[in-house]
Tab-separated table of C-alpha atoms in Angstrom:
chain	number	residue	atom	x	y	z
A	1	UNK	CA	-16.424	-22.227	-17.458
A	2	UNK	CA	-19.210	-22.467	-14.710
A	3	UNK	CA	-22.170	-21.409	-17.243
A	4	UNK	CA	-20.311	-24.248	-19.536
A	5	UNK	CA	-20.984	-26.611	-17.275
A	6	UNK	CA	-24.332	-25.796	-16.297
A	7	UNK	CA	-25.099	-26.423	-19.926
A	8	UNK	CA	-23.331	-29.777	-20.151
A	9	UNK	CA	-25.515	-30.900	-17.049
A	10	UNK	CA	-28.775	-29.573	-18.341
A	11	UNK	CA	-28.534	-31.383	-21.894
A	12	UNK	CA	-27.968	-34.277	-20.074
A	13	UNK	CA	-30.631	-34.378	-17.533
A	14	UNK	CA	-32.541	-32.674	-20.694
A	15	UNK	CA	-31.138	-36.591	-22.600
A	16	UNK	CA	-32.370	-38.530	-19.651
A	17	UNK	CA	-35.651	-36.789	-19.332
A	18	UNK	CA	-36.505	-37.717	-22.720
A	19	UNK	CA	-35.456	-40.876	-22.781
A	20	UNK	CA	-37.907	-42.297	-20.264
A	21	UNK	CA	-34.557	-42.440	-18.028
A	22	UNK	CA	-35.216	-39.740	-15.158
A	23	UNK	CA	-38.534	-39.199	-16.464
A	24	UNK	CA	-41.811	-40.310	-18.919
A	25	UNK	CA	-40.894	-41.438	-21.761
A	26	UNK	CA	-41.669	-39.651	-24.872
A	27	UNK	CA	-41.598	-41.955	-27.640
A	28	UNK	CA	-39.412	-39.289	-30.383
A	29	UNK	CA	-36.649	-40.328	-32.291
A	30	UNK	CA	-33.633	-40.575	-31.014
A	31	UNK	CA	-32.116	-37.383	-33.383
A	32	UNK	CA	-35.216	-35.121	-32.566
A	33	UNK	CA	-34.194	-36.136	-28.393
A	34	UNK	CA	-30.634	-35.115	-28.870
A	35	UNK	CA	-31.796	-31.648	-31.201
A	36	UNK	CA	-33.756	-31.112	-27.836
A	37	UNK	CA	-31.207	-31.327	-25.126
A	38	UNK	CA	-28.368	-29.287	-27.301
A	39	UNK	CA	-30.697	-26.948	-27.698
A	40	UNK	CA	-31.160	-26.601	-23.695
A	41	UNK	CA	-28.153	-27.042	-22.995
A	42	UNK	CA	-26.971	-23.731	-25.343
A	43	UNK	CA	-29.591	-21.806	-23.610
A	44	UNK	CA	-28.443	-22.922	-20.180
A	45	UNK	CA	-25.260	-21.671	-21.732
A	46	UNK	CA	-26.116	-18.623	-22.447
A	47	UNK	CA	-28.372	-17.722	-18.900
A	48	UNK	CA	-25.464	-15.857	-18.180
A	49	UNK	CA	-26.465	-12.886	-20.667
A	50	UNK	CA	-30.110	-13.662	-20.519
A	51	UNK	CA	-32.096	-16.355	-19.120
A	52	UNK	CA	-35.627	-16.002	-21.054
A	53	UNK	CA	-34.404	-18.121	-23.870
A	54	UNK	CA	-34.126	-20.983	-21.111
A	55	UNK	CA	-37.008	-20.184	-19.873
A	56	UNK	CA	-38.705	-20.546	-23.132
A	57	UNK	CA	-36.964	-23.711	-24.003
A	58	UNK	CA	-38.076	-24.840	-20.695
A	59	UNK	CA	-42.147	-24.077	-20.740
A	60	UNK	CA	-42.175	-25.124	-24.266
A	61	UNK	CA	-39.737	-28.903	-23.279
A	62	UNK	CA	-42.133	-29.203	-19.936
A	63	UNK	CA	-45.641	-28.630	-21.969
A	64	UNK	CA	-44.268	-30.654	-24.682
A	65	UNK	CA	-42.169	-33.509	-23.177
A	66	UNK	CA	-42.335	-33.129	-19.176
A	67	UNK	CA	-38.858	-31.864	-19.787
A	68	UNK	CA	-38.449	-30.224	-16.620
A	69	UNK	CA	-34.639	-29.737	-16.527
A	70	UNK	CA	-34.246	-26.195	-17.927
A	71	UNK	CA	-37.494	-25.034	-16.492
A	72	UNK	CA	-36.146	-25.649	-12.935
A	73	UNK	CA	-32.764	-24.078	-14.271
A	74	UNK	CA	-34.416	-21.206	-15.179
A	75	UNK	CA	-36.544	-20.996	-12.089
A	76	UNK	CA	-33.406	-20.818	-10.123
A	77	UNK	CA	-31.678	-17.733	-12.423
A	78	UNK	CA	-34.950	-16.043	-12.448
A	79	UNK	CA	-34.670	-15.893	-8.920
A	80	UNK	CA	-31.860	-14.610	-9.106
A	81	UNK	CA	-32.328	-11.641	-11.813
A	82	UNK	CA	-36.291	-10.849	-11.004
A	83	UNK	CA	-36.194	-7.412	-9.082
A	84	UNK	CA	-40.083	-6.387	-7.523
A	85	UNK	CA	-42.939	-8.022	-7.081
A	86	UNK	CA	-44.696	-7.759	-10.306
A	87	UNK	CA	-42.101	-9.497	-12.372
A	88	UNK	CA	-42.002	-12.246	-9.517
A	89	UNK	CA	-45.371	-12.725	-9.333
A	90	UNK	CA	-45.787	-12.785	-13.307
A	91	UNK	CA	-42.822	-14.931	-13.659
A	92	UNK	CA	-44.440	-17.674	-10.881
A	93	UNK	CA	-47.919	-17.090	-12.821
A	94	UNK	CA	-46.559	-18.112	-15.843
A	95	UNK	CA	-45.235	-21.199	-14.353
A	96	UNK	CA	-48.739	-22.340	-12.858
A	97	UNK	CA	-49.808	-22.405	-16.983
A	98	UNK	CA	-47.107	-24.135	-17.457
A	99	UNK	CA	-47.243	-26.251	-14.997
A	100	UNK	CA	-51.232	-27.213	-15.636
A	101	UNK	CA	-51.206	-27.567	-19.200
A	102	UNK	CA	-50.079	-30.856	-19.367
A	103	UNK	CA	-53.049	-32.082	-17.648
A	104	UNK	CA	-54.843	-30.523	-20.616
A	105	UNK	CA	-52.814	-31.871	-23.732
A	106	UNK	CA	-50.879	-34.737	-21.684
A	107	UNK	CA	-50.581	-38.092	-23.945
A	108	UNK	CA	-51.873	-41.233	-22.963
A	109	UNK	CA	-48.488	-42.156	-21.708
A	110	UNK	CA	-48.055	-39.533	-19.501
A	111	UNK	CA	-51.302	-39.573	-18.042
A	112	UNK	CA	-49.944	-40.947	-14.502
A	113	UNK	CA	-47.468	-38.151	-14.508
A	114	UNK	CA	-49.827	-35.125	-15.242
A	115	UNK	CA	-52.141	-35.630	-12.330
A	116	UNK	CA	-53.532	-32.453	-10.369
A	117	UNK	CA	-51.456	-33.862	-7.443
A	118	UNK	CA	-48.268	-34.514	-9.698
A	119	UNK	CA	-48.706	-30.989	-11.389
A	120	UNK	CA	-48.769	-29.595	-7.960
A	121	UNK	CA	-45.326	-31.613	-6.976
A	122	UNK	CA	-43.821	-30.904	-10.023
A	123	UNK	CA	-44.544	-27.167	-9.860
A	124	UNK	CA	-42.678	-26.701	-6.217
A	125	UNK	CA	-39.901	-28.999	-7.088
A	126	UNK	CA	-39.424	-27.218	-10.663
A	127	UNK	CA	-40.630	-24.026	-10.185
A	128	UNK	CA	-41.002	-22.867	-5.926
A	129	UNK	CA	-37.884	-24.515	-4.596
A	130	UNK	CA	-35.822	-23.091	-7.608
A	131	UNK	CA	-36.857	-19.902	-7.564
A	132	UNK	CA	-37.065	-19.305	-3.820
A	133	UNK	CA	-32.916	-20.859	-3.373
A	134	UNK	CA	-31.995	-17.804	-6.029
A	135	UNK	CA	-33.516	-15.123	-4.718
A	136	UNK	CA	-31.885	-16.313	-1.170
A	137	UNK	CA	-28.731	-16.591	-2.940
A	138	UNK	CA	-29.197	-12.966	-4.503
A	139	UNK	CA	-29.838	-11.567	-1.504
A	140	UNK	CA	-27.022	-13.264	0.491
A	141	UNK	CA	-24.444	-11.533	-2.386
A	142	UNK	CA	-25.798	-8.281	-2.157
A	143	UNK	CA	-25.711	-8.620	2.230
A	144	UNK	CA	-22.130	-9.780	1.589
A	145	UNK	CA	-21.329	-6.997	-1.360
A	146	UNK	CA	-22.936	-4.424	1.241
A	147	UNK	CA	-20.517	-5.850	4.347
A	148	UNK	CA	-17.566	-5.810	1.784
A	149	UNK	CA	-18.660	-2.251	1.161
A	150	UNK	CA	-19.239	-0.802	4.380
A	151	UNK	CA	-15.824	-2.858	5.129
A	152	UNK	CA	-13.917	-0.828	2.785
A	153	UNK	CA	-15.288	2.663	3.900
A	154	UNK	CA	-14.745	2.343	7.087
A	155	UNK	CA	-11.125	1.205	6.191
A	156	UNK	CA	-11.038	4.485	4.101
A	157	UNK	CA	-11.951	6.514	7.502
A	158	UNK	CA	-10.050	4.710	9.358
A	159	UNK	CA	-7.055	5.879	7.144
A	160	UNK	CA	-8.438	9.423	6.569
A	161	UNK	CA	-8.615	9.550	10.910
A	162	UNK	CA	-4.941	8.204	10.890
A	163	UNK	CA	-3.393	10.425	8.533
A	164	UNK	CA	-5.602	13.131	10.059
A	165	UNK	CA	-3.686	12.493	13.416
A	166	UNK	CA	-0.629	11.875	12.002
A	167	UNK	CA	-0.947	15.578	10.323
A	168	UNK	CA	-1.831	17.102	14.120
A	169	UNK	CA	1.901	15.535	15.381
A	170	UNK	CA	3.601	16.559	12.699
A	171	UNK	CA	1.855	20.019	13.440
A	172	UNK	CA	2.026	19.230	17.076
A	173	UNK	CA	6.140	18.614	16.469
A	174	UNK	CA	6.759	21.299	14.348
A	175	UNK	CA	5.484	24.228	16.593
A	176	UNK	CA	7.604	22.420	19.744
A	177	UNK	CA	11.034	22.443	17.668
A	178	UNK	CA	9.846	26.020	16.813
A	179	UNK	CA	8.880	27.379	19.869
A	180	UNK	CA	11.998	25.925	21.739
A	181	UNK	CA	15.154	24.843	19.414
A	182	UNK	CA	14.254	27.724	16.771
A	183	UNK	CA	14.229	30.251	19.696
A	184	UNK	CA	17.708	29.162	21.387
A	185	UNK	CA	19.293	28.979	17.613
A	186	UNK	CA	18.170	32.122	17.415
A	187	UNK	CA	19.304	33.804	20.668
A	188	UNK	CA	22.728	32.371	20.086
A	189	UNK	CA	23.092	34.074	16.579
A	190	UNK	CA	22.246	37.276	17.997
A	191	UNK	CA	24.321	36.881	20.637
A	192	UNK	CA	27.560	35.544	18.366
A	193	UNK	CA	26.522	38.819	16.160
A	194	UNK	CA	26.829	41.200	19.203
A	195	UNK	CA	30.359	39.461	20.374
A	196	UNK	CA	31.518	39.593	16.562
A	197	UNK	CA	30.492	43.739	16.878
A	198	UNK	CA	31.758	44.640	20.132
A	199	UNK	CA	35.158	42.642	20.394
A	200	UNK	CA	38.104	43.686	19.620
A	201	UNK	CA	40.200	40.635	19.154
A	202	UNK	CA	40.066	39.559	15.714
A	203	UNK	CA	40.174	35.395	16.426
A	204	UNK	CA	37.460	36.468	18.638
A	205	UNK	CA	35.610	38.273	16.219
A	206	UNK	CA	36.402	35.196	13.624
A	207	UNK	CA	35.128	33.093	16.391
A	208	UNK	CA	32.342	35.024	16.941
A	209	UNK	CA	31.633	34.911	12.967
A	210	UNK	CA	31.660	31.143	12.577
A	211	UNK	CA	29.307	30.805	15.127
A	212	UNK	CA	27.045	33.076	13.554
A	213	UNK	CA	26.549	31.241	10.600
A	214	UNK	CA	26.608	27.894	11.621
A	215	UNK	CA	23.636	28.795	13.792
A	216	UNK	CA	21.957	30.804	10.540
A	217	UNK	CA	22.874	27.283	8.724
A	218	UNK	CA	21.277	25.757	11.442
A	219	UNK	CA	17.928	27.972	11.067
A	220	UNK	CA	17.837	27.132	7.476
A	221	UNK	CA	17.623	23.648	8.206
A	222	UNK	CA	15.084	23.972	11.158
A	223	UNK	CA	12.987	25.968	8.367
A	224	UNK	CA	13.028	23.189	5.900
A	225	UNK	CA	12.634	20.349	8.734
A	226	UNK	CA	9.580	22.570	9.822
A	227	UNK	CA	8.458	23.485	6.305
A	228	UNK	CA	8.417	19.447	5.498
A	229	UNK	CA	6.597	18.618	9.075
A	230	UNK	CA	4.024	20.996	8.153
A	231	UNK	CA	3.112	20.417	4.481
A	232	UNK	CA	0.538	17.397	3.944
A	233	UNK	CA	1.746	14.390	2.915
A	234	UNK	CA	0.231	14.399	-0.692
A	235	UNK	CA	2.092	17.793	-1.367
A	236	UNK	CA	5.416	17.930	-3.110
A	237	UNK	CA	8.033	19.904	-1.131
A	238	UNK	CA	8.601	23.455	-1.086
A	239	UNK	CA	11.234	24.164	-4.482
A	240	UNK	CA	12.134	27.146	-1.910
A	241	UNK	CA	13.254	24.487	0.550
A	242	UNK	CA	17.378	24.502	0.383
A	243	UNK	CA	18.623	21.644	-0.924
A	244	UNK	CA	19.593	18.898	1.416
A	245	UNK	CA	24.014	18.712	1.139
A	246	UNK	CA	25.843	15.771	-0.552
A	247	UNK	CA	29.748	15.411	-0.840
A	248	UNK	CA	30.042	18.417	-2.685
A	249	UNK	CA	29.341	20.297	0.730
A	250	UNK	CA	31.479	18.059	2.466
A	251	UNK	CA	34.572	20.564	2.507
A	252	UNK	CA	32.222	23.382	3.885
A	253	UNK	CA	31.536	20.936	6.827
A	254	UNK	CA	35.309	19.976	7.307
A	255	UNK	CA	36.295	23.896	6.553
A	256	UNK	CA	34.108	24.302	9.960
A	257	UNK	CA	35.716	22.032	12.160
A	258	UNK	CA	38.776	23.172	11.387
A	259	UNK	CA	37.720	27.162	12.463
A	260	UNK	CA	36.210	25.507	15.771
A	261	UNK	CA	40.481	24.166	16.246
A	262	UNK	CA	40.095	20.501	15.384
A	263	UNK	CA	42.971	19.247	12.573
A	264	UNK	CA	40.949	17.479	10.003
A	265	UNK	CA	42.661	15.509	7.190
A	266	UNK	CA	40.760	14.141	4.246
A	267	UNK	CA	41.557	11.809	1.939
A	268	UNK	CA	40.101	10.516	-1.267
A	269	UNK	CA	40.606	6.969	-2.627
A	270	UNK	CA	39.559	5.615	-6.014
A	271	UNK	CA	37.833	7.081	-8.730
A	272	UNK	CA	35.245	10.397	-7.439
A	273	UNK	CA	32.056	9.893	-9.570
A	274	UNK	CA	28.235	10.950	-9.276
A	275	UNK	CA	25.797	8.793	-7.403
A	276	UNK	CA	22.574	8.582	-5.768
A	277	UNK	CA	21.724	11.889	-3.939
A	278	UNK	CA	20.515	9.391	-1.023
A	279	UNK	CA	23.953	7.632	-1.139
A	280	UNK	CA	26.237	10.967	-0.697
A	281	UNK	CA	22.822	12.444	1.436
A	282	UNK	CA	23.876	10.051	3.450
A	283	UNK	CA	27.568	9.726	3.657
A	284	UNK	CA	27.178	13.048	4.510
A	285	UNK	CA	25.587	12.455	7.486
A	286	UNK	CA	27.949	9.746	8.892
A	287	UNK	CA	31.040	12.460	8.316
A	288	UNK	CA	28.966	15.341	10.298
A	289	UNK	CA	28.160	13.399	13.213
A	290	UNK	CA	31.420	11.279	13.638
A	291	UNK	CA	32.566	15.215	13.874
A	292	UNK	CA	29.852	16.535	15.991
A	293	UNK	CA	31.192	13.532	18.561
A	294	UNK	CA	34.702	14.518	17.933
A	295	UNK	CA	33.959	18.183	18.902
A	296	UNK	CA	31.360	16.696	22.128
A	297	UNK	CA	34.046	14.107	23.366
A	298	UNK	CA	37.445	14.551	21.948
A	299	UNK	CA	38.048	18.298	21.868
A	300	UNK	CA	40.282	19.391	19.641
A	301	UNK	CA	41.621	16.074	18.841
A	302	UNK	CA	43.091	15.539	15.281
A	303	UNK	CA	40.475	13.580	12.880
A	304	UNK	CA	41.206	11.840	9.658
A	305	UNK	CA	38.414	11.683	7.163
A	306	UNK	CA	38.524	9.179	3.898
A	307	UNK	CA	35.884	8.590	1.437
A	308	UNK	CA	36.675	5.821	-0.624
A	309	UNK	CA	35.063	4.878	-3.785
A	310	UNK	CA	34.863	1.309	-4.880
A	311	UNK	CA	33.150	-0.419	-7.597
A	312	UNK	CA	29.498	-0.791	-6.240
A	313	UNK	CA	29.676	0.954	-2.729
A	314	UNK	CA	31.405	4.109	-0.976
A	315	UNK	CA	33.461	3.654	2.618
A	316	UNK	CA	33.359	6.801	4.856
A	317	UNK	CA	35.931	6.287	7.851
A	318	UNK	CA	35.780	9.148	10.204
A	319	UNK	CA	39.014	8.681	12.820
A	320	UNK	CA	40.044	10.125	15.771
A	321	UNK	CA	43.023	10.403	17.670
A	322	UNK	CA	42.650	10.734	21.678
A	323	UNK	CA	41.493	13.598	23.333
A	324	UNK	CA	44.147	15.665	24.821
A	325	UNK	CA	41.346	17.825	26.474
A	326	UNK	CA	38.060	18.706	26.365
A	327	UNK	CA	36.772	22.429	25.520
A	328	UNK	CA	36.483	24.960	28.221
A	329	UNK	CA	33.148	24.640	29.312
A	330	UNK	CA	32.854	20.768	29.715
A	331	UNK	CA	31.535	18.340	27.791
A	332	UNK	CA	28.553	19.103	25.347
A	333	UNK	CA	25.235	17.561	26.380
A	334	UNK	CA	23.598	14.604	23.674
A	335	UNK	CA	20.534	12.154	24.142
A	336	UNK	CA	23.179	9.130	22.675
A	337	UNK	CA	20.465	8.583	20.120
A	338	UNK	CA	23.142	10.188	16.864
A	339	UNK	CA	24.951	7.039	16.185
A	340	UNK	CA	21.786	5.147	16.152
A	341	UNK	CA	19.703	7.285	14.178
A	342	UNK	CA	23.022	7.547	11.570
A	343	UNK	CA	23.022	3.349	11.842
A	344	UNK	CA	19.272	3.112	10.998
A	345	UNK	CA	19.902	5.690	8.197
A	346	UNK	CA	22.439	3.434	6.818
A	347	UNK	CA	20.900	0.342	7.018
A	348	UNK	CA	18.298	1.551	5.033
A	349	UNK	CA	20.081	1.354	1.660
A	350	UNK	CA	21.353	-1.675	2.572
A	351	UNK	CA	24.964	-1.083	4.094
A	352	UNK	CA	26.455	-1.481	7.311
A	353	UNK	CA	27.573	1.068	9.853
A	354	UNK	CA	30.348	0.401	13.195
A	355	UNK	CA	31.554	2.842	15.658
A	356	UNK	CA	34.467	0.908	18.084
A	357	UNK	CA	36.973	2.440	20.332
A	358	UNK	CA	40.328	2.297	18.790
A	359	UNK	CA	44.111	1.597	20.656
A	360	UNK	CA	45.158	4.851	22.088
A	361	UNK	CA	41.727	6.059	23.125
A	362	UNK	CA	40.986	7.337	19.396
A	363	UNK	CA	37.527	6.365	17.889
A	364	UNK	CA	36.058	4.917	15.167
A	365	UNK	CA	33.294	5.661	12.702
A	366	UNK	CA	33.145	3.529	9.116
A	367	UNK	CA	30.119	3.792	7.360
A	368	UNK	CA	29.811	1.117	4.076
A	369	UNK	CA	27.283	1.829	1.864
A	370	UNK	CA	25.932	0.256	-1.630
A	371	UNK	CA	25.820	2.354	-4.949
């Protein structure tokens, strides 16, 4: 559309030129006037796949006519195309001939206009000034495509440092939860192993058991939590990695809570069908740590558990009756950071999650979450 333009403006100043209007006249018939100006105003046209034709048209218009339109148009793309010395020089050479010729085969008419000291005006104003505002303009787009570039690679570093640092944490993390949580899980599934061995009393032993593998559970997890913290971020996970647990594994998790002494009831409403491995990922979730606070801060008080099924979201209620006392032991340390953590989680996919103290000192956990 621009290069369209450009050509509409030059047959017109090309029109006006001729016609004596912004110019000398010329004396040609009207027809041969307007042949002229289409003529440099489809080579204007077309300077934006080559702009000798132009340049032709507009040595052959100035010697001719002191048509200087589409010799100063092609001055200016010149400028702008030219690359070294030679062609520039050349190129401004062959404007000088140009430029004097007229004062060799200038008509009668144009006599006042093809002077030395016109020819001299003429050639700045059509040929210097031109040529001299593209090659400023080239050179301006190649400082600003050179900015844009060294913009956008040290954007890329910038990134590349980033991820770089953000691969040293997640190393940095990974050998911390190893060195310290990997070690105590480990100690206390030796130590459940040795009680399991030497005891004699068989709810011991059982006891003793459970423990066991809920800490070797526990271990497997670490491993994939480490295996994920240290693998870069453009590798797929490990397919030795265990898979994370849905509601199919939800019964293993109550079965567990029920060997530790806490009565858990659960109850299914609606219609059971598959979903979103992030949706029952995450339901999950909400049922283990409403039980991991039961078993912290209610003891062995009876929970209820009901996952309800509706027609474009799942409910997970986790319920508590009051503690009647804690464990031996005392309470079970906790940063207070589980309930927020599962809230965020939820939130996520776009549901809501509310934890409130109930009448009776029971407690609360309802988890609502889209399908």
């Amino acid at each position: 559309m621009r290069f369209v333009l450009l050509g509409a403006v030059v047959a017109g100043l090309s029109w006006f030129t001729g016609t004596g209007q912004a110019g000398v006249p010329s004396g040609l018939p009207v027809p041969v006037l307007v042949l002229i100006a289409v003529v440099a105003g489809v080579a204007a046209w077309h300077a934006r796949r080559a702009w000798w034709p132009l340049a032709a048209v507009g040595a052959l218009a100035y010697v001719w006519l002191l048509m200087w339109p589409p010799l100063l148009v092609a001055s200016y793309q010149a400028g702008r195309t030219l690359r070294g010395a030679r062609q520039l020089v050349a190129y401004v050479a062959g404007c000088l001939v140009v430029c004097a010729l007229p004062l060799a085969v200038g008509r009668p008419q144009q006599a006042p206009a093809t002077g030395p000291g016109n020819a001299l005006l003429m050639a700045v104003a059509v040929v210097g000034l031109p040529l001299a505002l593209g090659m400023w303009t080239r050179a301006r787009a190649e400082v600003l495509a050179a900015a844009e570039e060294r913009a956008e690679r040290l954007e890329r570093e910038r990134v590349m440092r980033a991820e770089q640092a953000r691969a040293q944490e997640r190393a940095r993390i990974a050998r911390e939860m190893h060195d310290v949580v990997a070690h105590r899980v480990s100690l206390i599934v030796l130590h459940a192993g040795a009680l399991e061995l030497r005891t004699g009393d068989p709810e011991a032993a059982g006891t003793a058991a459970l423990i066991g593998g809920i800490g070797r559970e526990a271990l497997a997890n670490l491993r994939d939590v480490l295996g994920v913290l240290r693998a870069p971020r453009h590798e797929p996970p490990d397919a030795a990695l265990s898979p994370p647990p849905t509601l199919g594994d939800l019964d293993r998790l109550l079965d567990q809570s029920r060997a530790l002494g806490i009565d858990v009831t659960r109850r299914d409403e609606g219609e059971p069908r598959p979903m979103e491995e992030t949706v029952e990922r995450t339901a999950y979730r909400v049922v283990q740590e409403a039980l991991t606070n039961v078993h912290k801060h209610a003891g062995d008080a009876g929970t209820d558990v009901l996952i309800r099924y509706g027609e474009d979201e799942l409910r997970v209620e986790v319920r508590n009756e009051a503690p009647h006392a804690l464990r031996e032991g005392g309470a079970v340390p906790g940063a207070g950071w589980g309930l927020v953590g599962l809230r965020e989680r939820v939130e996520l996919l776009g549901g809501t999650l509310r934890s409130s103290a109930q009448e009776g000192g029971g407690f609360l956990v309802s988890a609502r979450i889209p399908t």
